[in-house]
Amino acid sequence: MTDFTQMGLKAIRDGVAAGDFTAREVAEAHNDAVAAASELNAFIVATPDHALAAADKVDAARAAGEELGPMAGVPIGMKDLFATKGVQTAAASHILEGFKPPYESTVSQKLWDAGAGMLGKLNMDQFAMGSSNETSYFGNVASPWKKLGSNATLTPGGSSGGSSAAVAARLCPAATGTDTGGSIRQPAAITGITGIKPTYGRCSRWGIVAFASSLDQAGPMARSVEDCAIMLGAMAGFDPKDSTSIDAPVPDWAGALDSNLEGKTVGIPREYHVDGMDPEIEASWEQGKQWLRDAGAKVVDISLPHTKYALPAYYIIAPAEASSNLARYDGVRYGLRDLPEGAGLQDMYAATRSDGFGDEVKRRILIGTYVLSAGFYDAYYTQAQKVRTLVQKDFMDVFEQVDVILTPTTPTAAFALGEKTDDPLSMYLNDVFSVPASLAGLPAMSVPATLTQDGLPLGLHLVGKPMDEQGVLNAGLAIEQRAGFTAQPEKWW
Amino acid sequence: MSVTREEVAKIASLARISMDEAALDHMVPELNNILAFVEQLGEVDTSAVEPMTAVIPQEQRLRDDVVDADPLTGGGRRDDVLANAPVAEHGFFGVPKVIE
Amino acid sequence: MSNYRVHGATGEWEVVIGLEVHAQVTSKAKLFSGASTAFGAEPNSQVSLVDAAMPGMLPVPNRECIRQAVRTGMAIEAQINTWSRFDRKNYFYADLPQGYQISQLYHPLVGEGQLVIEADEKAGIPEDKVIRIERIHVEQDAGKLMHDQHPTMSYVDLNRTGVALMEIVSRPDMTSPAEAGAYIRKLRSILRYVGSCDGNMEEGSMRADVNVSVRRVGDTELGTRTETKNVNSVRFVMQAIEHEVQRQIDVIEDGGTVVQETRLFDPNTGTTRSMRSKEDAHDYRYFPDPDLLPVVLHEDFLEECRASLPELPDAKRARYENELGLTPYNARELTAEVETFARFETLLAATAKGIGKPEKDVATQVANWSLSVAPGVIKALGDEGDPANATAERQAAILDMQAKGEISGGQAKEIFEIVLKEGREPAEIAETEGLKQVSDTGAIEAAIDEILANNQDKVEQYKGGKDKLFGFFVGQTMKAMQGKANPAVVNQILKDKLG
Ligand SMILES: [Mg+2]
Ligand SMILES: [Zn+2]
């Protein structure tokens, strides 16, 4: 009997289309896998009926000889940041617990229209703030991976940690993620899967709970470059409801995949060589360069001089936007209301928000409130936005000579849950390699490269020119073909 | 620059997050850590730099002046608007009485 | 300079006033959503998911709102900023679902402009005065709180939430309540000419935040100002200023200091009081809205805005005086309101066409009719008449008959009365009711011959130099003609016959 959970997105889609099996069989197998994986805590809400209904629709359409969509028959996980009509959308927070949107996000709607079904809402860092999935109100997500010879529970990364865990654990062939400073790429890297954040504006933000508006982008997380290309094609596209959505046609990325990099130049930014860099990370990066050379690319050293300042700029801009974006959670129109005896309106706000937001969310709201407040705005926020201009300019300058940039995705492999929770700042450093591309709005992806000696996955990070997802995907494919990464976590859950 | 306990309390009040003494104990050093980290931005000479306005250079698109063209952005859906409200009565949201 | 002075216990005070007028932009849909802006709907029935600030909702600006604000800017000769953007003003209140108002602080759509308030001796405005306008920015209106429907709760209606407002910020150029009143009236008139705001203050389409400070005559430093929010009529604005001025002078003269604060006007008492709910709303943490992009205006858009502007109040008034030959008073009265000039211009065109003369030749007649004769008749009739019967065509027909001498001024009024009461046509009324004057020279000549023959003595006296007797002959003739003779014809024939 076929194990459908071992199949990738494309294999499932093509098998359903060919009549090798039904979409219902696939959905049932994945529903079972989700139900059996409660120890991972990857899902906040399971929606088996949604997956089955979508599958039945695809099977019926196939039987009727209708044309099937690019995601037909593929059951996926949906990050809890995407509004799903009638299904709790809480951004993994207490303050939105029980909130059932009367609307569907643009991206999730596009996926349903393409024939996908929903297995459930995926756990995540609360309001997408975190890099280890330890800030969810609904509990930590456990990575399916374990270090060799250790039973410690590891982080699946974050904020899209439910997504990375579920895809790595074969609970779903693909999942949606969102990426503000690395929240697709970092969890993908440390769970041995593939994830791409497209150019800012490729995917509509309409209906995605906002963290930092100028940075948030949705993207796919899956187990191959091709699966990511297919799913991104279904997610992307102009949306008149989002002012920052890019009005440009969506290329056939999957159809145009090509791992021959002859004539292409890959840049290696010297500023990403940080002191005390993990030698295994260093080695995988070296390996990555070689693979790209093998694929025909020319590899050159480049400089992105403001790299060092990207992370501090990010930790001003993102909290500033978040402090404002999260002001709407006030206990008036939806979500939690905490009304102490005799409290007035403003007391109700303070009580509701204190009770409803987790510590990391509060921390960022306070930072954001501070840097925007009277007297500090120019020194912090304006300065950060100027530095952001410089960070972007660095990229645009090097893109005169190179087509794509290669770096490690993360500074380390997965760490244990609880290891960094006492020091928020050390947690922030997880995103040191992913944040610059976020600030510049560039397409960037993580592709699995290798396993550490401890048996944990490491990813390589590719950053492309604005709108050139194809260049990123092609380079990713070249690495994927050479890395031959087939490792998967041993099932312990 | 670092923030005092009083300043953190003031910011928390501005952000409408009530914080007790224990919460402040935690928060003050954490915020100062983070602020010390972001402080290094001051090293960058940005005197000739414009702050970022749109990461992908685009102009604002404008919508036509049409009512309820798309139910997702139009009105006339009071039940949906009130459906998740902690308190809704007679078609209104209810909040503790406000004195202006 | 205004000579408005307030006498305090310790000396003379002068007043500095600036106004921030919030004018609702005329548009069908809201500034950032497709929900309707119509007034008076059921609570929360005109609220989109965007207006309710549901998670993940995003704003997309309405072109018409931008266009109307730009046209308004052009009408006050302002700088139009072809690059502007929206900022967020952050504060928590139950009428503000997002927790921030989308407004424009750093780069408003419209920059420096101005308008002129006209001299009005009676009101203490000795000459025309320019009031500078600092900026116009576009922003979202808030929702509405109802405090009296429930013992322990306030109710929230978000229908107004997100309706587009123009905030028109004046410089502190006004120095008396009268100037402030004149400024709002003039601004309202311009907005209504342009069509960018209906100016309906009762429905809240225009509200003013009134900034007032006082200083001793001769001082050059500005005093501490207070801001009285959301005052919604010209009269209330003037009352609020008067009260605030007196209050501030009292505070200072009693040895206190004026506190910079937000106040609320109570129309029932004509007084202002400190606004508790805004006590800590002092740090709005403005920053550019990251959900929106810079608004860039291109020449074709600007050209359309420019081309669609109507003739504006000042230009129209000048034209009425210079080209139509109207008195300054008539010109001002006729151009103050959109409805007034619209009726006048329709009637003027119809009358000029009917009579076959250029507009300037009949303008004074039409102006007098429009400003005094017709309103007089309408007012006198009260409920007995229906102004809807007074179509431009009918009024033009009356003016036409009068201009041709077919009816007298008195007959014109009588005919108009019947028009108002019964909706009949003037020509038919004149005919059937016998409301016509005789211009037939034959009949008038015959009557005059008879009168002169019967009053030979008086003819001699007149010829001997007693000019005043001319009136006697006119009177006799009119009497003989039962008042229906055309006075001009009578005069002419008498002059001929008496030599
Ligand atoms: Mg104001
Ligand atoms: Zn305003």
Coordinates of C-alpha atoms in Angstrom, one line a residue, chain B residues 1-99:
Chain B
M1 CA 20.1 55.2 26.2
S2 CA 18.4 53.1 28.8
V3 CA 14.9 53.2 30.2
T4 CA 14.0 53.5 33.8
R5 CA 11.3 51.5 35.6
E6 CA 9.1 54.6 35.5
E7 CA 9.6 55.0 31.8
V8 CA 8.7 51.4 31.2
A9 CA 5.6 51.8 33.3
K10 CA 4.7 54.9 31.2
I11 CA 5.2 53.1 27.9
A12 CA 3.1 50.2 29.1
S13 CA 0.4 52.5 30.0
L14 CA 0.6 54.2 26.6
A15 CA 0.4 50.7 25.0
R16 CA -2.5 49.8 27.3
I17 CA -0.8 46.8 28.9
S18 CA -1.2 46.6 32.6
M19 CA 2.0 45.5 34.3
D20 CA 2.5 44.6 37.9
E21 CA 5.7 45.0 39.8
A22 CA 7.0 41.5 39.0
A23 CA 6.4 42.0 35.3
L24 CA 8.2 45.3 35.4
D25 CA 11.1 43.6 37.2
H26 CA 11.5 41.3 34.2
M27 CA 10.8 43.8 31.5
V28 CA 13.1 46.6 32.5
P29 CA 16.4 44.8 32.0
E30 CA 15.1 43.0 28.9
L31 CA 14.1 46.2 27.2
N32 CA 17.5 47.7 28.1
N33 CA 19.3 44.8 26.6
I34 CA 17.4 45.2 23.4
L35 CA 17.8 49.0 23.3
A36 CA 21.5 48.6 23.9
F37 CA 21.6 46.3 20.9
V38 CA 19.7 48.6 18.6
E39 CA 21.7 51.6 19.8
Q40 CA 24.5 50.7 17.4
L41 CA 22.5 52.1 14.5
G42 CA 23.6 55.5 15.8
E43 CA 27.1 54.6 14.3
V44 CA 25.8 54.8 10.8
D45 CA 26.1 58.1 9.0
T46 CA 22.7 58.6 7.4
S47 CA 22.9 62.3 6.8
A48 CA 22.5 61.9 3.1
V49 CA 20.0 59.0 3.2
E50 CA 16.3 59.1 2.7
P51 CA 14.3 56.8 5.0
M52 CA 12.7 53.9 3.2
T53 CA 9.1 54.6 2.1
A54 CA 8.3 51.6 -0.1
V55 CA 10.5 48.6 -0.2
I56 CA 9.4 47.7 -3.7
P57 CA 9.2 51.1 -5.5
Q58 CA 5.5 51.5 -6.2
E59 CA 2.9 54.3 -6.1
Q60 CA -0.3 54.0 -4.2
R61 CA -3.1 52.5 -6.3
L62 CA -6.4 54.2 -5.9
R63 CA -9.8 52.6 -5.7
D64 CA -13.0 53.7 -7.6
D65 CA -15.7 55.3 -5.5
V66 CA -18.1 52.4 -5.6
V67 CA -20.2 51.2 -2.6
D68 CA -20.2 47.5 -1.7
A69 CA -18.6 46.4 -5.0
D70 CA -16.8 43.6 -3.2
P71 CA -18.4 42.0 -0.1
L72 CA -15.0 41.6 1.4
T73 CA -14.4 45.3 1.6
G74 CA -18.0 46.6 1.5
G75 CA -20.6 47.2 4.2
G76 CA -24.0 45.8 4.8
R77 CA -22.8 42.8 6.8
R78 CA -23.7 43.8 10.3
D79 CA -24.1 40.2 11.6
D80 CA -20.6 39.3 10.5
V81 CA -19.2 42.5 12.0
L82 CA -20.8 41.8 15.3
A83 CA -20.5 38.0 15.3
N84 CA -17.3 37.8 17.4
A85 CA -18.1 40.7 19.7
P86 CA -17.7 40.0 23.5
V87 CA -20.8 42.2 23.9
A88 CA -23.2 43.2 21.2
E89 CA -26.7 44.6 21.8
H90 CA -29.3 46.1 19.6
G91 CA -26.8 46.2 16.7
F92 CA -24.2 48.0 18.7
F93 CA -20.9 46.9 20.3
G94 CA -21.1 47.4 24.1
V95 CA -18.2 48.8 26.1
P96 CA -18.0 50.0 29.7
K97 CA -19.6 53.4 30.0
V98 CA -17.3 56.1 28.8
I99 CA -17.4 59.6 30.3

